[in-house]
Amino acid sequence: MTSFISTQSITTSMRQSILQMQSDLAANETEVSTGNYADIGLSLGATSGEDVSLQAQTSMLQTLTNTNQTVATRLSATQTTLSGLQTSAQKLLNSLLEGDGSNSNASTIQASGQNDLQGLISSLNSSLNGDYTFAGTNTGTQPITDYYATGAANKTAVDNAYLTAFGMSQTSSGVSTISGANMQSFLDTQFASLFQGTNWSTNWSSASSQTLTNQISESQTASTSVSANNPAFQQLAQAYTMVADLGTQNLNSSAYQAVSSTAQSLLTSAISNLTDLQANVGMVQTDVTNANNQMSVQSNILSTQIGNLESVNTYEVSTRITDLQTQIEDSYALTSQLAQLSLVKFL
Amino acid sequence: MSLSSAASLAQSGLNTVTAEISVLSRNISGASDTSIYSEKTANVITGPGGASQVASITRATNQAVFQNLLGATSANATQSALLSGINTLNETIGNLSSSSSSSTTSSASSPSALLSNFTDALQSYEASPSDSTLAGAAVAAAVTLAQGLNSATATVNQVREQADSGIATSVQTINSLLTQFQTANAQIVNGTATGADVTNAQNTRDNILTQLAQQIGITTTTGANGNMSIYTDSGVTLFQGGAARNVTFSPTNSYTAATTGNAVYVDGVAVTGASASMPITSGTIAGLANLRDNVTVTYQAQLDGMAGALINTFAESDQTGSGPNLPGLFTTPGATSLPTSTTGLAGQISVNASVDPSQGGNALLLRDGGISGNSNYTYNTSGNTSYTTRLTQLLGNLSATQTFSAASGITTSASLSSYASASVGWLEGQYSNVSSQSTTQSTLLNTATTALSNATGVNLDNEMSKMLDLENSYSATAKLIQTIDTMFGTLITNLENLPA
């Protein structure tokens, strides 16, 4: 059987294969220059959904890692403040213990009590990026009323309670007549109640007891701030105010003894509470670090997966390009030779 | 047998050769026709008395290969119509690559990527809820997301409008081709009956058929005298008994998500659309109808599903009483309650003006609630600047599993972000599938074209060698006439020299 081929199909087939090879070459060149498939959607097809979802997950991890920096900064500031407060509380406690109930250095003690109270207030009112660190969720408002500001509600409340209990102000010289028992009773009841419940939230603190919560990884949520309403701060405020503003330097020995011992027990309890707080904050810090490390590992795995989906083997593609170039050159040579092959040329 | 009869035979020989040369030159001129050209053959017979004559001119045919070509043409047209539509839909996804670090912000425009950006912005804001810049960024990302869904819907509608007008053009083409076909067919029927050369008309008719197959899948049958009937691939009559049937379609100019396009009718029978009793399966019209009535509709349902889920996810509930939930961050213009149907939501979804700083709103409402304007729907009643409960709730809702309409053709129960990714996967799956189908069909069409060309086409070298034969034959005949002439001369001279 004689095979028959039409002139048109000879030329058409050559033309089409050259076109095909040229478009392949263009696609392969894109792949070599980007390292990815020329048309990812075309190559991956329905798997593109997975690719997109991996990308979304990666960017979520990146976001969480970024927000964790804010969280870590706040936690570290909180930790520093807590440790500062603990040191000063310990110092005052030591001074009180050294004095051993004697009112000989009462004025020194009172002065350091004032310092410590001011330090406590300024620490609790510290802010970070315009947010008050110890304000709970109410970060827009300064949490602790400044005891030494004019007309401060907390100072007024203490003054009034003192006046009601003893019939005189703390600065009066008559304070030396207050008996130890009366002072103890005042400290345990009227005075103590000023630092608790509604009295605390009305006169001392505008902080919210609700602490900040943050998502620190895809699955973990952590409490990432400490509220000024924490008992540790209430006890500190109570102890410092007691030492600083009950006319300590003029008290008689037994009343001073009452103040000193109550302050000591409050400070001891406050220091222990502070330690607990520090431990809690430390644990959250560790959690954040661990979450960051874990997310970084996860991110690497995801990147690898995305790479596996999107990337081409550039070596393989380069080889393909070389092949294509050779093939295209061959096609050109063939086309020109075939054009010569016509009976017309020999007639 | 006399010299004069020999001369007349030689004469007929010359005529035959000339006629054959004429056919040959038609073949040579047709060799590079891009449309179908079948090699013509002059059939030479030896008549009574030995005179040769061209009895008829026929052309090379191969009905099986030609039918194959028609089928391949239709199938290829279906896929390329579909592919060009899906390519346009692909614009809604943009660049998929994650390789460059800036890609997530610049080129990725898929609803999925925009949703991911928005979730990230919301997550950042949750970490620093007092930061109004981050609130603004989250709202801006929400606006981009809503606009992304709006423009994706616009693209879908545009594809549907183009498909509709493509169908209208296609229907016009079919009607005009059928009229031309009627003329060519009549020529063939008459010519065959009278024994005239109908090869040109046959070529014309074949070309019309291939053009017709481009628009709509067809099958043909041939009756007496080459009278041809055409049916759609579903069996509806397009042309029969020398008369073309009417193909009708009334175009729809503007599409929304709720619009259903009109069907194409052949001879009064619907051949596209859900109600078609005899739906066509190939040709441009079939591809465009599939695009207009299925692919785009499904994709639109996915976009609408995302928009509906966004509106519901960010809905606010009554914090004081038991009022109905109201649209929050995402809403539709003028909405006073949550939408009851998702149809067309993707085209309408927008960000509530009360929370959008660019429209004079307060971005912090994202944290506090009360976006709907009703103070009973405020979550942050204490006014705390680092209130995160609502934001945490929103993020929780975003990643929670939701129920989606089955009309979307993808999962019905997934988180919004998985659903958005699945939608990208669905579209790219369609793209990849149609693209490979299209490549296959185009290769098949090439093969069929080559096969037909080889079966019925012209080979120039072959024609040239035939021409040499004819040339020789012509020379020989001419020589013969000359010889007969010489013999007559000799005869006459000898007669003159005869003694009287």
Short mmCIF file of N, CA, C and O in Angstrom, two decimals, chain A residues 210-309:
data_model
loop_
_atom_site.label_atom_id
_atom_site.label_comp_id
_atom_site.label_asym_id
_atom_site.label_seq_id
_atom_site.Cartn_x
_atom_site.Cartn_y
_atom_site.Cartn_z
N GLN A 210 -10.29 42.08 85.72
CA GLN A 210 -10.14 41.21 84.54
C GLN A 210 -8.77 41.47 83.91
O GLN A 210 -8.51 42.57 83.43
N THR A 211 -7.91 40.47 83.93
CA THR A 211 -6.59 40.69 83.32
C THR A 211 -6.67 40.48 81.81
O THR A 211 -7.65 39.94 81.31
N LEU A 212 -5.63 40.92 81.11
CA LEU A 212 -5.62 40.77 79.65
C LEU A 212 -5.40 39.31 79.30
O LEU A 212 -4.61 38.62 79.95
N THR A 213 -6.12 38.84 78.28
CA THR A 213 -5.85 37.49 77.79
C THR A 213 -5.43 37.60 76.34
O THR A 213 -5.94 38.42 75.59
N ASN A 214 -4.47 36.81 75.96
CA ASN A 214 -3.98 36.83 74.58
C ASN A 214 -3.87 35.42 74.07
O ASN A 214 -3.54 34.50 74.81
N GLN A 215 -4.13 35.30 72.77
CA GLN A 215 -3.87 34.03 72.13
C GLN A 215 -2.37 34.01 71.83
O GLN A 215 -1.87 34.89 71.13
N ILE A 216 -1.63 33.07 72.41
CA ILE A 216 -0.19 33.07 72.18
C ILE A 216 0.23 32.02 71.17
O ILE A 216 1.33 32.04 70.66
N SER A 217 -0.66 31.07 70.87
CA SER A 217 -0.40 30.16 69.76
C SER A 217 -1.77 29.80 69.23
O SER A 217 -2.78 30.27 69.73
N GLU A 218 -1.81 28.93 68.20
CA GLU A 218 -3.11 28.62 67.61
C GLU A 218 -4.06 27.99 68.61
O GLU A 218 -5.26 28.11 68.49
N SER A 219 -3.48 27.31 69.61
CA SER A 219 -4.37 26.61 70.54
C SER A 219 -4.34 27.18 71.96
O SER A 219 -5.22 26.91 72.74
N GLN A 220 -3.29 27.97 72.27
CA GLN A 220 -3.14 28.42 73.65
C GLN A 220 -3.59 29.85 73.86
O GLN A 220 -3.28 30.74 73.07
N THR A 221 -4.28 30.06 74.98
CA THR A 221 -4.62 31.42 75.38
C THR A 221 -4.03 31.60 76.77
O THR A 221 -4.05 30.68 77.58
N ALA A 222 -3.45 32.78 77.02
CA ALA A 222 -2.82 32.97 78.32
C ALA A 222 -3.25 34.31 78.91
O ALA A 222 -3.56 35.25 78.18
N SER A 223 -3.26 34.35 80.25
CA SER A 223 -3.51 35.60 80.93
C SER A 223 -2.18 36.34 80.97
O SER A 223 -1.20 35.84 81.50
N THR A 224 -2.13 37.53 80.36
CA THR A 224 -0.82 38.13 80.12
C THR A 224 -0.61 39.45 80.84
O THR A 224 0.23 40.24 80.47
N SER A 225 -1.42 39.72 81.87
CA SER A 225 -1.12 40.92 82.67
C SER A 225 -1.53 40.64 84.11
O SER A 225 -2.17 39.64 84.41
N VAL A 226 -1.09 41.54 85.00
CA VAL A 226 -1.42 41.43 86.42
C VAL A 226 -2.22 42.68 86.77
O VAL A 226 -1.85 43.78 86.38
N SER A 227 -3.34 42.49 87.46
CA SER A 227 -4.18 43.65 87.79
C SER A 227 -3.72 44.28 89.09
O SER A 227 -3.28 43.59 90.03
N ALA A 228 -3.84 45.60 89.17
CA ALA A 228 -3.48 46.32 90.39
C ALA A 228 -4.40 45.94 91.53
O ALA A 228 -4.14 46.28 92.70
N ASN A 229 -5.49 45.23 91.23
CA ASN A 229 -6.41 44.81 92.28
C ASN A 229 -5.97 43.52 92.96
O ASN A 229 -6.67 42.99 93.82
N ASN A 230 -4.81 43.02 92.57
CA ASN A 230 -4.32 41.79 93.18
C ASN A 230 -4.07 42.00 94.67
O ASN A 230 -3.56 43.04 95.08
N PRO A 231 -4.43 41.01 95.53
CA PRO A 231 -4.25 41.14 96.99
C PRO A 231 -2.84 41.55 97.38
O PRO A 231 -2.65 42.30 98.35
N ALA A 232 -1.83 41.10 96.62
CA ALA A 232 -0.45 41.46 96.94
C ALA A 232 -0.28 42.98 96.98
O ALA A 232 0.35 43.52 97.90
N PHE A 233 -0.88 43.67 96.01
CA PHE A 233 -0.74 45.13 95.95
C PHE A 233 -1.58 45.80 97.03
O PHE A 233 -1.19 46.81 97.61
N GLN A 234 -2.76 45.21 97.32
CA GLN A 234 -3.59 45.75 98.40
C GLN A 234 -2.84 45.67 99.72
O GLN A 234 -2.81 46.64 100.49
N GLN A 235 -2.21 44.54 99.97
CA GLN A 235 -1.46 44.37 101.23
C GLN A 235 -0.28 45.33 101.30
O GLN A 235 -0.02 45.94 102.34
N LEU A 236 0.41 45.49 100.16
CA LEU A 236 1.55 46.41 100.13
C LEU A 236 1.07 47.83 100.43
O LEU A 236 1.65 48.53 101.26
N ALA A 237 -0.02 48.22 99.73
CA ALA A 237 -0.54 49.56 99.94
C ALA A 237 -0.93 49.76 101.40
O ALA A 237 -0.64 50.79 102.01
N GLN A 238 -1.58 48.72 101.97
CA GLN A 238 -2.01 48.80 103.36
C GLN A 238 -0.81 48.96 104.30
O GLN A 238 -0.77 49.85 105.14
N ALA A 239 0.22 48.11 104.10
CA ALA A 239 1.40 48.15 104.97
C ALA A 239 2.14 49.49 104.84
O ALA A 239 2.51 50.10 105.84
N TYR A 240 2.32 49.94 103.58
CA TYR A 240 3.07 51.19 103.37
C TYR A 240 2.31 52.37 103.96
O TYR A 240 2.90 53.23 104.61
N THR A 241 0.97 52.40 103.70
CA THR A 241 0.19 53.52 104.22
C THR A 241 0.24 53.55 105.74
O THR A 241 0.40 54.59 106.37
N MET A 242 0.13 52.36 106.33
CA MET A 242 0.19 52.20 107.78
C MET A 242 1.47 52.83 108.34
O MET A 242 1.43 53.62 109.27
N VAL A 243 2.59 52.48 107.72
CA VAL A 243 3.88 52.97 108.20
C VAL A 243 4.05 54.46 107.89
O VAL A 243 4.56 55.22 108.70
N ALA A 244 3.53 54.85 106.72
CA ALA A 244 3.82 56.20 106.26
C ALA A 244 2.90 57.26 106.84
O ALA A 244 3.30 58.40 107.05
N ASP A 245 1.63 56.89 107.07
CA ASP A 245 0.69 57.99 107.31
C ASP A 245 -0.21 57.78 108.52
O ASP A 245 -1.34 58.21 108.55
N LEU A 246 0.26 57.07 109.55
CA LEU A 246 -0.57 56.98 110.76
C LEU A 246 0.13 57.72 111.90
O LEU A 246 -0.06 57.41 113.07
N GLY A 247 0.96 58.66 111.55
CA GLY A 247 1.70 59.42 112.55
C GLY A 247 2.71 58.56 113.28
O GLY A 247 3.00 58.77 114.47
N THR A 248 3.30 57.63 112.57
CA THR A 248 4.18 56.64 113.16
C THR A 248 5.28 57.23 114.05
O THR A 248 5.54 56.72 115.15
N GLN A 249 5.87 58.33 113.55
CA GLN A 249 7.04 58.82 114.29
C GLN A 249 6.68 59.35 115.67
O GLN A 249 7.51 59.45 116.55
N ASN A 250 5.40 59.69 115.89
CA ASN A 250 5.01 60.23 117.17
C ASN A 250 4.30 59.21 118.06
O ASN A 250 3.87 59.54 119.15
N LEU A 251 4.11 58.00 117.57
CA LEU A 251 3.35 57.02 118.36
C LEU A 251 4.15 56.58 119.59
O LEU A 251 5.38 56.58 119.57
N ASN A 252 3.40 56.19 120.60
CA ASN A 252 4.10 55.63 121.74
C ASN A 252 4.54 54.22 121.42
O ASN A 252 4.14 53.65 120.39
N SER A 253 5.32 53.68 122.26
CA SER A 253 5.98 52.42 121.97
C SER A 253 4.99 51.29 121.68
O SER A 253 5.15 50.53 120.72
N SER A 254 3.93 51.19 122.47
CA SER A 254 3.04 50.05 122.27
C SER A 254 2.20 50.21 121.00
O SER A 254 1.93 49.25 120.28
N ALA A 255 1.77 51.49 120.73
CA ALA A 255 1.03 51.71 119.48
C ALA A 255 1.94 51.45 118.28
O ALA A 255 1.53 50.84 117.29
N TYR A 256 3.19 51.92 118.42
CA TYR A 256 4.15 51.69 117.34
C TYR A 256 4.37 50.19 117.14
O TYR A 256 4.43 49.70 116.01
N GLN A 257 4.43 49.49 118.26
CA GLN A 257 4.59 48.04 118.21
C GLN A 257 3.45 47.41 117.40
O GLN A 257 3.66 46.53 116.55
N ALA A 258 2.23 47.90 117.67
CA ALA A 258 1.06 47.37 116.94
C ALA A 258 1.21 47.61 115.44
O ALA A 258 1.01 46.70 114.61
N VAL A 259 1.60 48.88 115.08
CA VAL A 259 1.78 49.22 113.66
C VAL A 259 2.86 48.33 113.04
O VAL A 259 2.68 47.72 111.98
N SER A 260 3.98 48.26 113.75
CA SER A 260 5.13 47.53 113.22
C SER A 260 4.80 46.07 113.01
O SER A 260 5.07 45.50 111.94
N SER A 261 4.16 45.43 113.97
CA SER A 261 3.93 44.00 113.82
C SER A 261 2.87 43.72 112.76
O SER A 261 2.98 42.76 111.98
N THR A 262 1.84 44.58 112.72
CA THR A 262 0.82 44.38 111.67
C THR A 262 1.46 44.56 110.30
O THR A 262 1.21 43.77 109.36
N ALA A 263 2.30 45.61 110.18
CA ALA A 263 2.97 45.87 108.90
C ALA A 263 3.85 44.69 108.51
O ALA A 263 3.88 44.26 107.35
N GLN A 264 4.55 44.15 109.53
CA GLN A 264 5.43 43.01 109.23
C GLN A 264 4.66 41.83 108.69
O GLN A 264 5.04 41.21 107.69
N SER A 265 3.53 41.53 109.35
CA SER A 265 2.80 40.35 108.88
C SER A 265 2.20 40.61 107.49
O SER A 265 2.16 39.72 106.63
N LEU A 266 1.73 41.87 107.24
CA LEU A 266 1.20 42.20 105.92
C LEU A 266 2.28 42.07 104.84
O LEU A 266 2.05 41.51 103.76
N LEU A 267 3.49 42.62 105.18
CA LEU A 267 4.57 42.59 104.20
C LEU A 267 4.98 41.15 103.89
O LEU A 267 5.21 40.79 102.73
N THR A 268 5.05 40.33 104.95
CA THR A 268 5.43 38.94 104.74
C THR A 268 4.46 38.26 103.79
O THR A 268 4.85 37.60 102.80
N SER A 269 3.17 38.48 104.05
CA SER A 269 2.17 37.88 103.20
C SER A 269 2.24 38.46 101.78
O SER A 269 2.12 37.73 100.78
N ALA A 270 2.46 39.79 101.67
CA ALA A 270 2.53 40.44 100.36
C ALA A 270 3.71 39.89 99.55
O ALA A 270 3.59 39.62 98.35
N ILE A 271 4.86 39.71 100.26
CA ILE A 271 6.05 39.21 99.55
C ILE A 271 5.79 37.82 99.01
O ILE A 271 6.12 37.48 97.86
N SER A 272 5.11 37.02 99.84
CA SER A 272 4.82 35.66 99.37
C SER A 272 3.87 35.71 98.17
O SER A 272 4.03 34.98 97.20
N ASN A 273 2.86 36.61 98.24
CA ASN A 273 1.94 36.75 97.10
C ASN A 273 2.67 37.25 95.84
O ASN A 273 2.38 36.79 94.73
N LEU A 274 3.60 38.21 96.06
CA LEU A 274 4.37 38.73 94.92
C LEU A 274 5.18 37.61 94.26
O LEU A 274 5.27 37.52 93.04
N THR A 275 5.75 36.75 95.12
CA THR A 275 6.54 35.65 94.59
C THR A 275 5.67 34.75 93.72
O THR A 275 6.08 34.33 92.62
N ASP A 276 4.45 34.49 94.23
CA ASP A 276 3.53 33.68 93.43
C ASP A 276 3.25 34.35 92.08
O ASP A 276 3.26 33.70 91.03
N LEU A 277 2.99 35.68 92.13
CA LEU A 277 2.71 36.42 90.90
C LEU A 277 3.87 36.31 89.93
O LEU A 277 3.69 36.07 88.74
N GLN A 278 5.07 36.50 90.50
CA GLN A 278 6.26 36.43 89.64
C GLN A 278 6.38 35.06 89.00
O GLN A 278 6.71 34.94 87.82
N ALA A 279 6.08 34.03 89.81
CA ALA A 279 6.16 32.67 89.27
C ALA A 279 5.15 32.50 88.14
O ALA A 279 5.46 31.95 87.08
N ASN A 280 3.92 33.02 88.37
CA ASN A 280 2.89 32.90 87.32
C ASN A 280 3.30 33.61 86.04
O ASN A 280 3.18 33.07 84.94
N VAL A 281 3.79 34.86 86.22
CA VAL A 281 4.21 35.63 85.04
C VAL A 281 5.35 34.90 84.33
O VAL A 281 5.37 34.79 83.10
N GLY A 282 6.28 34.34 85.16
CA GLY A 282 7.39 33.59 84.57
C GLY A 282 6.92 32.41 83.76
O GLY A 282 7.43 32.13 82.67
N MET A 283 5.86 31.74 84.28
CA MET A 283 5.35 30.58 83.54
C MET A 283 4.76 31.02 82.20
O MET A 283 4.96 30.37 81.16
N VAL A 284 4.02 32.15 82.23
CA VAL A 284 3.45 32.64 80.97
C VAL A 284 4.57 33.02 80.00
O VAL A 284 4.50 32.73 78.80
N GLN A 285 5.63 33.65 80.57
CA GLN A 285 6.78 34.01 79.70
C GLN A 285 7.35 32.77 79.04
O GLN A 285 7.65 32.77 77.84
N THR A 286 7.49 31.69 79.85
CA THR A 286 8.00 30.44 79.29
C THR A 286 7.05 29.91 78.22
O THR A 286 7.48 29.46 77.14
N ASP A 287 5.74 30.00 78.54
CA ASP A 287 4.75 29.54 77.56
C ASP A 287 4.89 30.29 76.24
O ASP A 287 4.83 29.69 75.16
N VAL A 288 5.08 31.62 76.35
CA VAL A 288 5.19 32.43 75.13
C VAL A 288 6.44 32.02 74.35
O VAL A 288 6.38 31.82 73.13
N THR A 289 7.56 31.84 75.08
CA THR A 289 8.80 31.44 74.40
C THR A 289 8.61 30.08 73.72
O THR A 289 8.98 29.90 72.55
N ASN A 290 8.00 29.14 74.48
CA ASN A 290 7.77 27.81 73.91
C ASN A 290 6.87 27.89 72.69
O ASN A 290 7.12 27.23 71.67
N ALA A 291 5.80 28.72 72.82
CA ALA A 291 4.86 28.84 71.70
C ALA A 291 5.59 29.39 70.48
O ALA A 291 5.41 28.90 69.36
N ASN A 292 6.45 30.40 70.72
CA ASN A 292 7.20 30.98 69.60
C ASN A 292 8.11 29.94 68.94
O ASN A 292 8.16 29.84 67.72
N ASN A 293 8.80 29.16 69.79
CA ASN A 293 9.69 28.14 69.24
C ASN A 293 8.90 27.12 68.43
O ASN A 293 9.28 26.75 67.33
N GLN A 294 7.77 26.71 69.01
CA GLN A 294 6.96 25.69 68.36
C GLN A 294 6.42 26.23 67.03
O GLN A 294 6.41 25.53 66.02
N MET A 295 5.99 27.51 67.04
CA MET A 295 5.44 28.10 65.82
C MET A 295 6.52 28.26 64.76
O MET A 295 6.24 28.15 63.57
N SER A 296 7.73 28.54 65.23
CA SER A 296 8.82 28.68 64.27
C SER A 296 9.09 27.34 63.57
O SER A 296 9.28 27.27 62.36
N VAL A 297 9.07 26.25 64.39
CA VAL A 297 9.25 24.92 63.81
C VAL A 297 8.12 24.61 62.83
O VAL A 297 8.34 24.18 61.69
N GLN A 298 6.88 24.91 63.30
CA GLN A 298 5.69 24.66 62.48
C GLN A 298 5.77 25.44 61.17
O GLN A 298 5.45 24.93 60.10
N SER A 299 6.21 26.70 61.31
CA SER A 299 6.32 27.58 60.15
C SER A 299 7.30 27.00 59.13
O SER A 299 7.04 27.02 57.93
N ASN A 300 8.42 26.46 59.65
CA ASN A 300 9.41 25.85 58.76
C ASN A 300 8.82 24.66 58.02
O ASN A 300 9.02 24.51 56.82
N ILE A 301 8.06 23.84 58.77
CA ILE A 301 7.45 22.66 58.15
C ILE A 301 6.48 23.11 57.06
O ILE A 301 6.47 22.58 55.94
N LEU A 302 5.67 24.14 57.39
CA LEU A 302 4.70 24.63 56.42
C LEU A 302 5.39 25.16 55.17
O LEU A 302 4.97 24.89 54.05
N SER A 303 6.49 25.93 55.40
CA SER A 303 7.22 26.48 54.25
C SER A 303 7.72 25.36 53.36
O SER A 303 7.67 25.45 52.13
N THR A 304 8.23 24.29 54.02
CA THR A 304 8.71 23.16 53.25
C THR A 304 7.58 22.56 52.43
O THR A 304 7.74 22.24 51.24
N GLN A 305 6.40 22.42 53.09
CA GLN A 305 5.26 21.84 52.38
C GLN A 305 4.84 22.69 51.20
O GLN A 305 4.58 22.19 50.12
N ILE A 306 4.80 24.03 51.44
CA ILE A 306 4.43 24.94 50.35
C ILE A 306 5.46 24.83 49.23
O ILE A 306 5.12 24.76 48.06
N GLY A 307 6.74 24.77 49.64
CA GLY A 307 7.81 24.63 48.66
C GLY A 307 7.63 23.36 47.83
O GLY A 307 7.75 23.38 46.61
N ASN A 308 7.29 22.26 48.54
CA ASN A 308 7.08 20.99 47.83
C ASN A 308 5.98 21.11 46.80
O ASN A 308 6.04 20.50 45.73
N LEU A 309 4.94 21.88 47.17
CA LEU A 309 3.81 22.02 46.25
C LEU A 309 4.16 22.91 45.06
O LEU A 309 3.84 22.59 43.92
#
